[in-house]
XYZ file of C-alpha atoms in Angstrom:
506
model
C 91.759 118.172 84.826
C 88.036 117.649 84.895
C 85.699 118.067 87.822
C 86.992 116.695 91.117
C 83.745 115.312 92.565
C 84.020 111.705 91.448
C 81.225 109.750 93.062
C 82.150 106.296 91.823
C 85.327 104.359 91.041
C 85.021 101.265 88.823
C 87.631 98.748 87.721
C 86.240 96.400 85.076
C 87.593 92.971 84.036
C 91.122 93.732 85.236
C 93.663 91.016 84.387
C 97.434 91.036 84.607
C 100.226 88.494 84.228
C 103.837 88.315 85.346
C 106.392 85.712 84.223
C 104.908 82.389 85.306
C 102.056 83.970 87.284
C 98.498 85.032 86.416
C 98.126 87.612 89.200
C 94.609 88.909 88.381
C 91.810 87.337 86.382
C 88.846 89.478 85.233
C 88.502 91.335 88.529
C 85.648 93.831 88.920
C 85.996 96.303 91.782
C 83.941 99.367 92.559
C 83.550 101.756 95.448
C 81.967 105.104 96.225
C 83.263 108.476 97.338
C 82.695 109.194 101.001
C 82.891 105.494 101.914
C 85.629 103.290 103.361
C 85.938 100.022 101.471
C 87.876 97.070 102.904
C 89.876 95.115 100.312
C 91.235 91.893 101.773
C 92.480 88.448 100.900
C 95.208 86.001 101.795
C 98.775 86.934 100.891
C 99.105 86.504 97.139
C 95.362 86.944 96.555
C 96.001 89.963 94.313
C 94.674 92.854 96.373
C 97.901 94.881 96.370
C 98.402 94.083 92.675
C 94.909 95.394 91.915
C 95.680 98.629 93.744
C 99.022 98.957 91.947
C 97.078 98.813 88.698
C 94.832 101.575 90.018
C 97.823 103.671 91.088
C 99.548 103.320 87.704
C 102.458 101.235 88.985
C 101.572 98.450 86.506
C 100.610 99.406 82.969
C 100.454 96.054 81.155
C 97.012 95.073 82.443
C 93.879 94.467 80.432
C 90.509 95.891 81.417
C 89.250 99.409 82.093
C 89.105 101.978 84.881
C 86.201 104.417 85.148
C 85.744 107.483 87.354
C 82.308 108.974 87.818
C 81.001 107.293 84.687
C 83.922 108.399 82.509
C 86.741 106.236 81.174
C 90.017 107.010 82.973
C 92.968 105.376 81.194
C 95.549 104.997 83.977
C 98.913 103.716 82.771
C 101.339 105.628 84.992
C 101.531 107.041 88.544
C 101.089 110.497 87.028
C 97.829 109.402 85.381
C 96.565 108.180 88.754
C 97.525 111.370 90.570
C 96.016 113.525 87.814
C 92.776 111.642 88.423
C 92.989 112.290 92.166
C 94.068 108.759 93.185
C 96.695 108.480 95.937
C 98.167 105.335 97.495
C 100.091 104.786 100.730
C 102.175 101.624 100.480
C 102.916 99.258 103.362
C 106.723 99.371 103.109
C 107.467 102.978 104.001
C 111.243 102.928 103.515
C 110.902 102.187 99.810
C 109.137 105.500 99.108
C 110.556 107.969 101.651
C 113.893 109.741 101.148
C 115.815 109.249 104.407
C 118.274 112.137 104.114
C 115.553 114.737 103.494
C 113.489 116.376 106.190
C 109.953 115.493 107.195
C 108.687 118.661 105.542
C 110.511 117.972 102.285
C 109.158 114.417 102.156
C 105.577 115.533 102.812
C 105.689 118.244 100.148
C 107.706 116.144 97.662
C 105.180 116.300 94.805
C 104.739 120.057 95.074
C 108.516 120.566 95.233
C 109.106 118.476 92.098
C 106.353 120.400 90.298
C 107.990 123.735 91.184
C 111.423 122.515 90.096
C 110.089 121.357 86.724
C 108.446 124.728 86.276
C 111.729 126.395 87.235
C 110.022 128.232 90.079
C 111.938 129.242 93.158
C 111.204 126.986 96.133
C 110.074 128.909 99.193
C 111.441 126.731 101.970
C 109.651 128.602 104.732
C 106.351 128.211 102.911
C 107.111 124.531 102.227
C 107.737 123.819 105.903
C 104.675 125.849 106.886
C 102.498 123.865 104.466
C 103.919 120.595 105.788
C 103.204 121.712 109.333
C 99.602 122.479 108.387
C 99.193 118.901 107.140
C 100.761 117.455 110.308
C 98.506 119.653 112.456
C 95.505 118.356 110.548
C 96.641 114.813 111.322
C 97.543 115.746 114.887
C 101.007 114.225 114.317
C 103.766 115.605 116.543
C 106.839 115.249 114.317
C 109.185 118.238 113.698
C 109.149 119.267 110.039
C 112.929 119.908 110.076
C 113.788 116.453 111.409
C 115.434 114.014 108.970
C 113.272 111.038 108.003
C 116.151 108.653 108.791
C 115.861 109.724 112.442
C 112.193 108.730 112.713
C 110.650 105.602 114.148
C 108.785 103.249 111.825
C 105.450 104.553 113.108
C 106.484 108.170 112.482
C 107.599 107.317 108.937
C 104.176 105.806 108.246
C 102.423 108.961 109.399
C 104.724 111.130 107.241
C 103.791 109.036 104.220
C 100.095 109.385 104.984
C 100.603 113.126 105.435
C 102.211 113.298 101.972
C 99.226 111.543 100.417
C 96.624 113.813 101.982
C 98.649 116.966 101.218
C 97.319 116.709 97.666
C 93.681 116.917 96.743
C 92.459 113.394 96.107
C 89.251 111.654 95.179
C 90.271 108.206 96.380
C 92.941 107.292 98.908
C 94.295 103.720 99.041
C 95.806 102.689 102.389
C 97.814 99.448 102.129
C 98.301 98.018 105.634
C 98.571 101.522 107.150
C 98.156 100.453 110.774
C 100.705 97.612 110.787
C 103.489 99.730 112.361
C 101.216 101.996 114.413
C 100.435 101.982 118.107
C 96.864 101.984 119.373
C 96.843 105.763 119.850
C 98.404 106.336 116.419
C 95.832 104.024 114.857
C 93.079 106.068 116.480
C 94.617 109.208 114.940
C 94.539 107.544 111.549
C 90.928 106.458 111.987
C 89.982 110.011 112.960
C 91.564 111.199 109.721
C 89.785 108.507 107.674
C 86.432 109.562 109.134
C 87.269 113.191 108.383
C 88.182 112.419 104.780
C 85.022 110.359 104.347
C 82.959 113.309 105.568
C 84.721 115.477 102.964
C 83.710 113.090 100.175
C 86.971 111.188 99.743
C 86.707 107.471 99.041
C 89.005 105.214 101.091
C 90.221 101.777 100.029
C 91.541 100.101 103.168
C 93.774 97.006 102.969
C 94.450 95.319 106.303
C 94.796 91.876 107.857
C 93.514 93.150 111.201
C 89.876 92.206 110.883
C 88.560 94.033 113.980
C 89.746 97.396 112.666
C 88.012 96.803 109.335
C 84.714 96.500 111.179
C 85.486 99.710 113.040
C 86.241 101.898 110.049
C 84.857 100.314 106.846
C 81.413 100.351 105.246
C 81.872 97.721 102.547
C 84.163 94.769 101.931
C 85.570 93.026 98.869
C 87.348 89.686 99.361
C 89.827 88.254 96.853
C 91.373 84.808 96.517
C 93.886 83.518 93.957
C 93.668 86.653 91.825
C 89.877 86.620 91.586
C 87.013 88.435 93.285
C 85.208 86.131 95.696
C 82.524 88.290 97.281
C 81.508 91.917 97.795
C 79.033 93.075 100.434
C 78.349 95.524 103.211
C 80.744 94.602 105.987
C 78.048 94.579 108.661
C 76.344 91.695 106.834
C 79.364 89.402 107.217
C 80.895 87.900 110.367
C 84.656 87.729 110.899
C 84.503 83.943 110.668
C 82.766 84.195 107.293
C 85.392 86.665 106.097
C 88.214 84.274 107.037
C 86.509 81.337 105.351
C 86.009 83.348 102.142
C 89.686 84.379 102.226
C 90.990 80.855 102.649
C 88.325 78.972 100.735
C 87.957 76.632 103.691
C 87.060 76.625 107.358
C 89.884 77.710 109.656
C 90.558 75.483 112.600
C 92.216 76.792 115.760
C 94.476 79.751 115.032
C 97.304 78.733 117.331
C 98.964 75.295 117.264
C 98.411 72.930 120.150
C 101.709 71.166 120.679
C 103.137 69.116 123.505
C 106.624 70.334 124.282
C 109.077 69.565 127.034
C 110.847 72.672 128.316
C 114.371 72.056 129.521
C 117.027 73.912 131.455
C 118.018 77.557 131.155
C 119.862 77.757 127.840
C 120.120 81.418 126.801
C 120.577 84.413 129.088
C 121.068 88.144 128.620
C 122.133 90.478 131.425
C 122.117 94.271 131.709
C 121.364 94.857 128.019
C 121.422 98.576 127.284
C 121.234 100.788 124.235
C 121.457 104.540 124.677
C 117.975 105.970 125.160
C 116.328 102.854 123.699
C 116.943 99.821 125.943
C 117.342 100.214 129.682
C 119.172 97.518 131.628
C 117.173 94.467 130.501
C 117.686 90.986 131.940
C 116.025 87.922 130.425
C 116.507 84.191 129.940
C 115.069 81.418 127.773
C 114.938 77.706 128.543
C 115.620 75.031 125.963
C 112.435 74.480 123.936
C 110.688 77.534 125.423
C 108.849 80.283 123.543
C 109.343 83.545 125.432
C 107.390 86.613 124.384
C 108.463 90.243 124.286
C 105.183 92.081 124.769
C 104.620 95.815 124.569
C 103.135 98.553 122.444
C 104.795 100.064 119.376
C 107.782 102.096 120.562
C 108.287 100.158 123.802
C 111.803 99.080 122.777
C 111.152 95.529 121.570
C 112.835 95.978 118.191
C 115.778 97.802 119.749
C 116.278 94.989 122.267
C 116.162 92.351 119.516
C 118.768 94.264 117.531
C 120.978 94.700 120.595
C 120.915 90.972 121.326
C 121.838 90.254 117.703
C 124.767 92.677 117.667
C 123.032 94.952 115.166
C 123.429 98.125 117.245
C 126.855 99.732 117.666
C 125.729 101.574 120.813
C 124.454 98.572 122.803
C 126.148 96.894 125.760
C 125.574 93.998 128.152
C 126.388 90.311 128.448
C 124.927 87.347 126.563
C 125.338 83.683 127.555
C 124.553 80.416 125.753
C 124.741 77.191 127.780
C 126.556 79.158 130.459
C 129.258 80.323 128.043
C 129.697 84.066 127.646
C 129.443 85.124 124.001
C 131.202 87.962 122.278
C 128.622 89.521 119.969
C 129.475 92.868 118.451
C 128.009 92.277 114.987
C 125.321 90.180 113.291
C 128.093 88.041 111.781
C 129.349 87.150 115.274
C 125.755 86.502 116.379
C 125.214 83.976 113.579
C 128.549 82.266 114.312
C 127.467 81.924 117.947
C 124.103 80.323 117.101
C 121.697 83.277 117.007
C 119.231 84.137 114.211
C 117.064 87.242 113.809
C 113.963 87.649 111.658
C 113.654 91.483 111.663
C 110.527 93.611 111.658
C 111.400 95.607 108.529
C 111.739 92.619 106.224
C 112.228 94.483 102.919
C 115.026 96.641 104.356
C 116.742 94.163 106.656
C 115.295 90.668 106.205
C 115.545 89.954 102.485
C 117.346 91.050 99.324
C 114.319 92.106 97.296
C 116.162 92.248 93.963
C 117.576 88.722 94.341
C 115.853 85.396 93.768
C 113.971 83.394 96.369
C 116.628 80.655 96.267
C 119.510 83.114 96.658
C 117.800 84.663 99.686
C 117.137 81.348 101.382
C 120.730 80.144 101.032
C 122.399 83.528 101.654
C 123.383 82.795 105.249
C 124.906 79.363 104.525
C 126.591 79.664 101.142
C 129.757 78.021 102.466
C 127.787 74.786 102.818
C 127.355 74.634 99.031
C 130.902 75.472 98.000
C 133.889 73.262 97.200
C 137.420 74.320 98.053
C 136.087 77.641 99.253
C 135.126 79.004 95.831
C 133.144 76.594 93.620
C 129.412 76.878 94.252
C 127.294 73.772 93.766
C 124.179 75.256 92.165
C 122.374 71.892 92.279
C 122.819 71.487 96.043
C 121.833 75.118 96.630
C 118.691 74.713 94.521
C 117.769 71.485 96.308
C 118.115 73.076 99.761
C 116.095 76.135 98.732
C 113.362 73.973 97.161
C 113.031 72.027 100.397
C 112.454 75.239 102.402
C 110.020 76.590 99.787
C 108.016 73.380 100.083
C 108.165 73.139 103.880
C 106.995 76.736 104.379
C 104.483 76.758 101.531
C 106.095 79.788 99.892
C 103.938 80.793 96.922
C 106.373 81.492 94.090
C 106.448 80.362 90.449
C 109.983 79.062 91.061
C 113.045 79.543 93.221
C 114.396 81.820 90.503
C 111.615 84.410 90.972
C 112.671 87.707 92.495
C 111.564 88.300 96.067
C 110.179 91.748 95.230
C 107.473 90.055 93.125
C 106.154 88.015 96.069
C 103.377 89.058 98.431
C 104.238 90.424 101.872
C 103.456 87.164 103.631
C 105.591 85.141 101.251
C 108.463 87.609 101.625
C 108.196 87.051 105.366
C 108.383 83.293 104.861
C 111.555 83.783 102.815
C 113.029 85.923 105.611
C 112.272 83.118 108.066
C 113.272 80.302 105.722
C 116.857 81.410 105.299
C 117.455 80.917 109.021
C 116.087 77.381 109.024
C 119.102 76.275 107.025
C 121.397 77.899 109.586
C 120.057 75.616 112.349
C 120.574 78.212 115.088
C 120.211 77.638 118.834
C 118.305 80.886 119.480
C 115.687 82.313 117.121
C 114.615 85.952 117.595
C 111.365 86.864 115.830
C 110.507 90.586 115.693
C 106.837 91.092 114.707
C 106.984 88.086 112.323
C 103.285 88.207 111.383
C 103.067 91.937 110.658
C 101.187 92.438 107.405
C 100.434 88.770 106.720
C 97.056 87.106 106.421
C 95.464 84.664 108.848
C 96.514 81.618 106.830
C 100.168 82.710 106.618
C 100.069 83.606 110.315
C 99.085 80.046 111.141
C 101.983 78.766 109.020
C 104.378 80.991 110.968
C 102.915 79.928 114.331
C 103.330 76.276 113.335
C 106.923 76.948 112.334
C 107.733 78.667 115.633
C 106.154 75.822 117.591
C 108.076 73.253 115.535
C 111.384 75.000 116.236
C 110.608 75.015 119.952
C 109.693 71.314 119.861
C 113.181 70.682 118.460
C 114.672 72.287 121.556
C 115.371 75.718 120.090
C 115.141 78.872 122.225
C 112.545 81.290 120.840
C 112.266 85.006 121.610
C 109.022 86.255 120.039
C 108.419 90.033 119.985
C 104.925 91.256 119.146
C 102.543 94.089 119.967
C 99.596 91.738 119.346
C 98.289 90.631 122.749
C 96.470 87.651 121.217
C 99.780 86.325 119.882
C 101.373 86.627 123.299
C 98.548 84.567 124.782
C 98.396 82.045 121.936
C 102.030 81.222 121.158
C 104.201 81.870 124.226
C 105.004 79.975 127.428
C 106.233 83.021 129.307
C 106.720 86.690 128.488
C 108.493 89.897 129.397
C 106.391 93.054 129.102
C 108.326 96.123 127.931
C 107.513 99.760 128.554
C 109.674 102.791 127.750
C 112.746 100.688 126.912
C 112.702 98.480 129.987
C 111.107 95.256 131.182
C 108.336 96.212 133.556
C 106.982 92.726 134.308
C 107.627 89.019 133.730
C 104.451 86.952 133.290
C 103.669 83.264 132.908
C 101.253 82.999 130.003
C 98.857 80.472 131.510
C 98.429 82.691 134.575
C 97.730 85.997 132.815
C 95.315 87.548 130.301
C 95.278 90.253 127.617
C 93.966 92.861 130.036
C 96.906 92.391 132.398
C 99.411 92.460 129.526
C 97.892 95.708 128.240
C 97.960 97.227 131.720
C 101.699 96.695 132.055
C 102.293 97.634 128.397
C 100.871 101.084 129.121
C 102.965 101.532 132.256
C 100.246 100.572 134.706
C 101.108 98.728 137.911
C 98.886 96.245 139.688
C 98.680 96.715 143.460
């Protein structure tokens, strides 16, 4: 391989098409080594597609890629890695091997290289090398621990550790902070600054605008598969960024709706899950949006799963309209009027290899069958089309595979399938993670609409602004338990954060 000190990365007139979709149209993108470059746009704008071209995941594009003034034909992941380009994808479970250890996952590329060369693998040296990378990142995860035993945040850090274990010129981070806590995000930012100082170029994709201003030097904004603007980030306000992303001015982020909140409708008592959820009590009134606030790792996801019968080790009692429910599986939860939109949408919320229509109707197929076996494809297609239209899901057709949609549109599919179920209780676990401001507003409107129809909403999020903007009341979780119940109109983000970190007001 040629010299490693690439000073400039250029992508020229990049275009790419998929069946029924022109994903990129003559996009020019360039960035410099030693700089952090924000690449943003609404879901479906083409930013992740552009980076997949750069990483060699897509090879049927037109246009050229240049490194340090030299043409770099990248048509495979190996081509990208040989040119010192590494990418960390948003969905960690699709690229980590769960039944291998942390060390083996971090040193995966080196291990494969040794195996191809028929060299003996020195396991002690492998684990020592992996530990060196983790020490550099200041990540406290045992190298011998299986990846399947890790939290989502720990998996993300393992993936980042794998990327930086190899010498790279440019590192692409696709929504790296979405599953991370504040302290873990600070660790990542420390690493980004360190890599910048060592001459590595960073391409940073994120929908969290404040963090872009904290870590990035330049910004490129995309919309509808085209480049809209490129500038130094300090020359552009957050409001301007949002308007460039959407192509229009954004009115209030959170919906202003008049809702009548009724009687206590849903109640959970003494919910426990070994080492994860500690004796939680909560209730939701008819038409009420109740928040589950707390930092990453506080137990919000585990509580949502326990309520939905998705954990075999959970216990406690659940009541709907005063009637005690027996929920020991997700199937029983659905039969009893509960719906869950999970945090890890690609692994638990959607079938990525199936069509949009099949996903949307998956939970209610019996509604479209005759005599228990004959499926009415016309009725199924009509129902799916209605949800696609109502939620504004950007897809060429209902027949398109979910894996080809953007993250925000995948999330809308995960939500849409439960709208056909017409549940009594909707549990949303980090529903806006990894989606753009426009898609977030669509999801907020949907949640508010469900509540206005008298549905009970449990809304889990680590975003304090969401707690303040969408909920009527909230429970703050810390270390697996509820530490405080707050009425939204009588609290603020500072108080929520105080309780989220285990602080107690006197």
